Coordinates of C-alpha atoms (C1' of nucleotides) in Angstrom, one line a residue:
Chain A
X1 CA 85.2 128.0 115.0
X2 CA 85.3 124.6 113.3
X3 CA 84.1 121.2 114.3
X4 CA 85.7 118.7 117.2
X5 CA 87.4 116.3 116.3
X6 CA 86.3 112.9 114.5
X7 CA 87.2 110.3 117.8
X8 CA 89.5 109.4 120.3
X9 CA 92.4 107.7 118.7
X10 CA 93.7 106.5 122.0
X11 CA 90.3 104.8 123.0
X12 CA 90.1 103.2 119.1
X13 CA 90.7 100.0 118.5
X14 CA 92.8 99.3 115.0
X15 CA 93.5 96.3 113.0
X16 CA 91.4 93.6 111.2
X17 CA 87.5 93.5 112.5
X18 CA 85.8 91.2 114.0
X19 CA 82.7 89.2 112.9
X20 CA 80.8 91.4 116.1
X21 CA 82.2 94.6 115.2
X22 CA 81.1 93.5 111.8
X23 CA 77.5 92.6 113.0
X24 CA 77.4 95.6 115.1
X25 CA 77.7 98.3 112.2
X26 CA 75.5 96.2 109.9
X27 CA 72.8 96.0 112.6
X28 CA 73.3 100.1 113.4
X29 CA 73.3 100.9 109.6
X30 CA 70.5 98.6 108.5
X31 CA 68.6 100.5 111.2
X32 CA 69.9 104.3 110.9
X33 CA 71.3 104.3 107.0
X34 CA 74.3 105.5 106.5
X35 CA 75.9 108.7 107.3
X36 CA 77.7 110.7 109.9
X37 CA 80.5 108.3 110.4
X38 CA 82.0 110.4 113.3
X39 CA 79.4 110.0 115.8
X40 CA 78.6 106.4 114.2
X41 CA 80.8 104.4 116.5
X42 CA 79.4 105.6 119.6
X43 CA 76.2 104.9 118.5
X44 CA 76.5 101.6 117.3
X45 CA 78.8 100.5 120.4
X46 CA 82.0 100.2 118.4
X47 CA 85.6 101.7 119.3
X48 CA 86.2 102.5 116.0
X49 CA 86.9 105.6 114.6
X50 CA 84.2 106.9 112.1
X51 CA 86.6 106.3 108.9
X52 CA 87.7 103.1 109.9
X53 CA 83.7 102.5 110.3
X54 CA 83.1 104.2 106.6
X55 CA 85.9 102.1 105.0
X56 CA 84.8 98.6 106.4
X57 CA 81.2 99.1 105.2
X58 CA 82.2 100.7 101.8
X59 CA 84.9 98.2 101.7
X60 CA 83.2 94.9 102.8
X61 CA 80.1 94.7 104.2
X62 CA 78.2 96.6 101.8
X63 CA 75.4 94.1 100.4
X64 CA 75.6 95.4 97.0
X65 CA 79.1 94.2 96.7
X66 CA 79.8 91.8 94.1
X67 CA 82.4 89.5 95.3
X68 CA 85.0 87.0 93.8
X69 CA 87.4 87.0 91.3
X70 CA 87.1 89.8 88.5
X71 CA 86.0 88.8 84.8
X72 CA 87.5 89.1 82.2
X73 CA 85.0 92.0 80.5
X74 CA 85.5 93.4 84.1
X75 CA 89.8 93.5 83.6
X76 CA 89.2 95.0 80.1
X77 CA 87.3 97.6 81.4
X78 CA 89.7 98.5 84.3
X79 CA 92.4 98.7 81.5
X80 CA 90.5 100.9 79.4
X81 CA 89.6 103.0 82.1
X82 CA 92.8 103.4 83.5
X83 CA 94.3 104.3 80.1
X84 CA 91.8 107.3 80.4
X85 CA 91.7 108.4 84.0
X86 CA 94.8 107.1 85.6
X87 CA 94.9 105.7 89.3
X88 CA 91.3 107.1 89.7
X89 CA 90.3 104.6 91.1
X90 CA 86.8 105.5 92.5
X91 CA 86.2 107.1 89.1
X92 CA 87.1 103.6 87.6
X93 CA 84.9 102.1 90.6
X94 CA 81.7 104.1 89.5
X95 CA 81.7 102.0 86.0
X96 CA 81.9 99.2 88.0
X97 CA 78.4 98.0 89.7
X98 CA 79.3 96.4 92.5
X99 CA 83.4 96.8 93.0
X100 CA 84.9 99.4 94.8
X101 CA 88.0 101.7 94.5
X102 CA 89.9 99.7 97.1
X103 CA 89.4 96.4 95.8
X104 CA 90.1 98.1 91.8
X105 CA 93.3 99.4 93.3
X106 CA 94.5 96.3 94.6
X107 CA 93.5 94.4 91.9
X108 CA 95.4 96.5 89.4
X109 CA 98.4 96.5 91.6
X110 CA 98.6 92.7 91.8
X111 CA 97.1 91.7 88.4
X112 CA 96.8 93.5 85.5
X113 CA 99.9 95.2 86.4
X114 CA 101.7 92.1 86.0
X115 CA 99.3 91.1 82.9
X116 CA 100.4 94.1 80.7
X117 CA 104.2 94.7 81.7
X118 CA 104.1 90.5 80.4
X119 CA 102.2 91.8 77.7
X120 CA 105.0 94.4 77.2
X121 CA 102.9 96.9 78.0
X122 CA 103.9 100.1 80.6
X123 CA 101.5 99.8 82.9
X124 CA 101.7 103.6 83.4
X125 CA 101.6 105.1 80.2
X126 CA 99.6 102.1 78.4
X127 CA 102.1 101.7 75.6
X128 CA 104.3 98.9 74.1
X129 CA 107.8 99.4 76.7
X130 CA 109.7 99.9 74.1
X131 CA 108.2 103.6 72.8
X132 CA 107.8 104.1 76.8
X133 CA 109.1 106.9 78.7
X134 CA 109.1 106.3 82.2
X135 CA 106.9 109.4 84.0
X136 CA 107.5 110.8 87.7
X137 CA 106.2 113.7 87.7
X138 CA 103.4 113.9 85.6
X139 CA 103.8 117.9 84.6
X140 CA 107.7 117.8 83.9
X141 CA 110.1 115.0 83.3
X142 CA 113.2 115.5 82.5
X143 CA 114.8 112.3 80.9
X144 CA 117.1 111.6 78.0
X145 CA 116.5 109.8 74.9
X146 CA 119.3 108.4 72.4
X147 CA 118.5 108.2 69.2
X148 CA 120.8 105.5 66.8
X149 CA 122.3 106.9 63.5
X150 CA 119.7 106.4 60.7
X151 CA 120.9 106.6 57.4
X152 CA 124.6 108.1 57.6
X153 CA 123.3 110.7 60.0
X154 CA 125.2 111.8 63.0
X155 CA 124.1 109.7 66.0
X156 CA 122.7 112.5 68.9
X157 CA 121.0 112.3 71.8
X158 CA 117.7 114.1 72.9
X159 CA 117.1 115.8 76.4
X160 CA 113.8 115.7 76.6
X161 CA 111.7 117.9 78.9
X162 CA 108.0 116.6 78.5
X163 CA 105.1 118.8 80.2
X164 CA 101.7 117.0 79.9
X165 CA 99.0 119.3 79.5
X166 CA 95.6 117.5 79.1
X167 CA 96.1 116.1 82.8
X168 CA 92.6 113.3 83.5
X169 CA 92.0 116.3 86.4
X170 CA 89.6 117.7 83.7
X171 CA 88.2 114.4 82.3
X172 CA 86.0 113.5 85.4
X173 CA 82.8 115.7 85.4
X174 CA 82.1 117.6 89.0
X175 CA 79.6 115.1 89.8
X176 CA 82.3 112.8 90.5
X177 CA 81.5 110.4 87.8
X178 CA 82.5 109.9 83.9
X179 CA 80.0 109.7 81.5
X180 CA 80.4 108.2 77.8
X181 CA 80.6 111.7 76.4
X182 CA 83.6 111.9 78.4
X183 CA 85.3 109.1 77.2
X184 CA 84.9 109.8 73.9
X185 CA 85.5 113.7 74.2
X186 CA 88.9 112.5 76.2
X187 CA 89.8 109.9 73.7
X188 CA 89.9 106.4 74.7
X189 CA 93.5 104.1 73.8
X190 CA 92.3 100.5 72.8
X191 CA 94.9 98.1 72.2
X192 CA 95.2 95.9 69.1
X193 CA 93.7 98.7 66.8
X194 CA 94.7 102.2 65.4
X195 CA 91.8 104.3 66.9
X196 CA 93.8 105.1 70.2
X197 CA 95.9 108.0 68.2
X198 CA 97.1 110.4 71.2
X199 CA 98.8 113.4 70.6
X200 CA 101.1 115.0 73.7
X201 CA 102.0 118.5 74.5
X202 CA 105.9 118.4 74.8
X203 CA 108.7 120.4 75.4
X204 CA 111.2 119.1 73.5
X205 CA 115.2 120.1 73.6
X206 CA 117.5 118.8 71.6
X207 CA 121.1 118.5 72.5
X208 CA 123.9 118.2 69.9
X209 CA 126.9 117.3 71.9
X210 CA 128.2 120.5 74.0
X211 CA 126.1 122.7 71.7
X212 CA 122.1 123.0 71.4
X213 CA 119.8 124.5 68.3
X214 CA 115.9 125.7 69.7
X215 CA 112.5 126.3 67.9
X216 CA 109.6 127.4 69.7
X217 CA 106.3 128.3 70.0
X218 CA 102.8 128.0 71.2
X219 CA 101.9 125.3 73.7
X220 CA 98.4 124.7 72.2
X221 CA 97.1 125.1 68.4
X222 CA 98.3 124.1 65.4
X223 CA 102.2 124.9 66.4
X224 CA 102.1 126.5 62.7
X225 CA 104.4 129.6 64.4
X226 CA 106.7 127.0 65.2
X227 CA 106.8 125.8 61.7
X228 CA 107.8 128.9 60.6
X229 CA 110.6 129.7 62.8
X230 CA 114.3 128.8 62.2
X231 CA 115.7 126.4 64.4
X232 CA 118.2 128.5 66.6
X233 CA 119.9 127.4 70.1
X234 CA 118.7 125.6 71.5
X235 CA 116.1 123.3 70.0
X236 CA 111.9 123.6 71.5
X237 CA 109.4 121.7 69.7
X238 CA 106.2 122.3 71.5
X239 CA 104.1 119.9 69.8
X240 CA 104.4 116.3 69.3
X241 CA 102.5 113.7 67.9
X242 CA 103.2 110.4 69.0
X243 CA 101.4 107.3 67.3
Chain B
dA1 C1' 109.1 69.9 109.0
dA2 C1' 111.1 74.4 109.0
dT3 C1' 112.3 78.5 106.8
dC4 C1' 112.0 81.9 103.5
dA5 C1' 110.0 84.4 99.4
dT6 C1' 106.2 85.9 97.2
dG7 C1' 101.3 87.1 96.4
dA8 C1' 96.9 88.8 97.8
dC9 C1' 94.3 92.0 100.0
dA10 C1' 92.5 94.3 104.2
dA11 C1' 93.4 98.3 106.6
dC12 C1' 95.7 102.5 107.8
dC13 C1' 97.8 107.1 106.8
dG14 C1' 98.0 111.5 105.1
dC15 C1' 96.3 114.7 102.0
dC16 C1' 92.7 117.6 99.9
dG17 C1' 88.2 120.0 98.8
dA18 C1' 83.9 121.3 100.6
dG19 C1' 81.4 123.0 104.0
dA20 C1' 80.5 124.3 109.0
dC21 C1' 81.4 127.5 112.3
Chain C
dG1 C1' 87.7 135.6 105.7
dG2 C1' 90.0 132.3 108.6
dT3 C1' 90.1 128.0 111.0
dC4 C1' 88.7 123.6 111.5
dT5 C1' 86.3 119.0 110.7
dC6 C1' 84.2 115.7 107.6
dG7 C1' 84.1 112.8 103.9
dG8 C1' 86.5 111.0 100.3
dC9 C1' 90.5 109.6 97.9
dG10 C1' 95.0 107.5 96.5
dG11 C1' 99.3 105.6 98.2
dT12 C1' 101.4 102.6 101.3
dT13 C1' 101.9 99.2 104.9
dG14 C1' 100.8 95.1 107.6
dT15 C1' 99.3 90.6 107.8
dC16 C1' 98.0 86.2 106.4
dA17 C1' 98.1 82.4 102.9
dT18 C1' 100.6 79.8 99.8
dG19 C1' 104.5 77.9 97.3
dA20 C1' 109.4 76.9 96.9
dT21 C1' 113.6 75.4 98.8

DNA sequence: AATCATGACAACCGCCGAGAC
DNA sequence: GGTCTCGGCGGTTGTCATGAT
């Protein structure tokens, strides 16, 4: 059978702690390390359940913690990071000496957020707004695009189906933290120079009014099969290079 | 001075993978 | 092999501080 359960959560207090329960699990983990958080609380006199206990010493009380107001090399690398690995935010936190994923996460949320959408750049997707899709489901999107006549052509619109492949699952390493060689295996996206060339994996149909024309082929390689076959109905391009 | 809106961030919730049983 | 908890994570909410009206 498996374990009991972690605490009590009717005999748990909740909420903001207090400077003693604060002094009470420094005191217990100065003297007993850390470790075990479930039966932690009843050791160190606190009703507390073990996360709550494992959260406010990560969080807060940890001496290593560097805290105050982030630098600017620190935002840059949050940016950078998060153009790589997403909202993974103790990934991001291991790059960080001294911050952790909590206070990263609510930093972004409140900050740089705000700094690159005034920057006009999508938070999200780390691009200018303009070339932005937005993304809610990060294998398949379905969203329209509408493309303006260019030279005499016939204005259409694009239904565009996008299906990200290289997902930042695989970018971590199983040790739980990223090391150069991943970042320059995953390709990093800088901003203000040309060396953050991405290419994405799409699905791409394209409508022409009530009627539809189709190419397809392989999801990875070249797409040179795709190349070669005629456009019929309706329209897959399954590789895309954006820039 | 009172009220409301917004920002900042601490804390909780629910989910998941790994491992214990 | 199945069930269950633990530890960890990301998303979300709650609360307090501050500024605007």
């Amino acid at each position: 059978m498996g374990r009991s359960p972690c605490c009590e959560k009717a005999h748990t207090n909740k909420g903001a702690w207090t400077k003693e329960e604060d002094q009470l699990l420094i005191d217990y983990i100065r003297i007993h390390g850390e470790g075990c958080w479930r039966s932690l609380p009843k050791s160190a006199g606190l009703l507390r359940c073990g996360k709550s206990c494992r959260l406010r010493w990560i969080n807060y009380l940890r001496p290593d913690l560097k805290r105050g107001n982030f630098s600017d090399e620190e935002d840059q690398v949050i940016i950078k990071l998060h153009s790589l690995l997403g909202n993974k935010w103790s990934l991001i936190a291991g790059r960080l000496p001294g911050r952790t994923d909590n206070e990263i996460k609510n930093y972004w949320n409140t900050h740089i957020k705000r700094k690159l959408l005034s920057h006009g750049i999508d938070p999200q997707t780390h691009r200018p707004i303009k070339d932005s899709i937005a993304v809610t489901d990060p294998k398949t999107v379905p969203t329209t695009v509408t493309v303006p006549p260019q030279n005499g052509a016939v204005e259409y619109s694009l239904n565009v189906r996008l299906k990200t492949e290289n997902s930042s699952d695989n970018v971590a390493s199983t040790s739980g933290t990223t090391t150069d060689e991943d970042l320059r295996q995953n390709g990093d996206i800088y901003y203000g120079d040309n060396s953050g060339d991405r290419e994405l994996n799409l699905d791409l149909t394209l409508g022409f009014g009530s009627t539809s024309l189709v190419r397809s082929g392989p999801k990875s390689g070249t797409g040179s099969s795709a190349d070669s076959k005629p456009w019929r109905d309706p329209v897959m391009v399954t590789r895309l290079s954006l820039s």
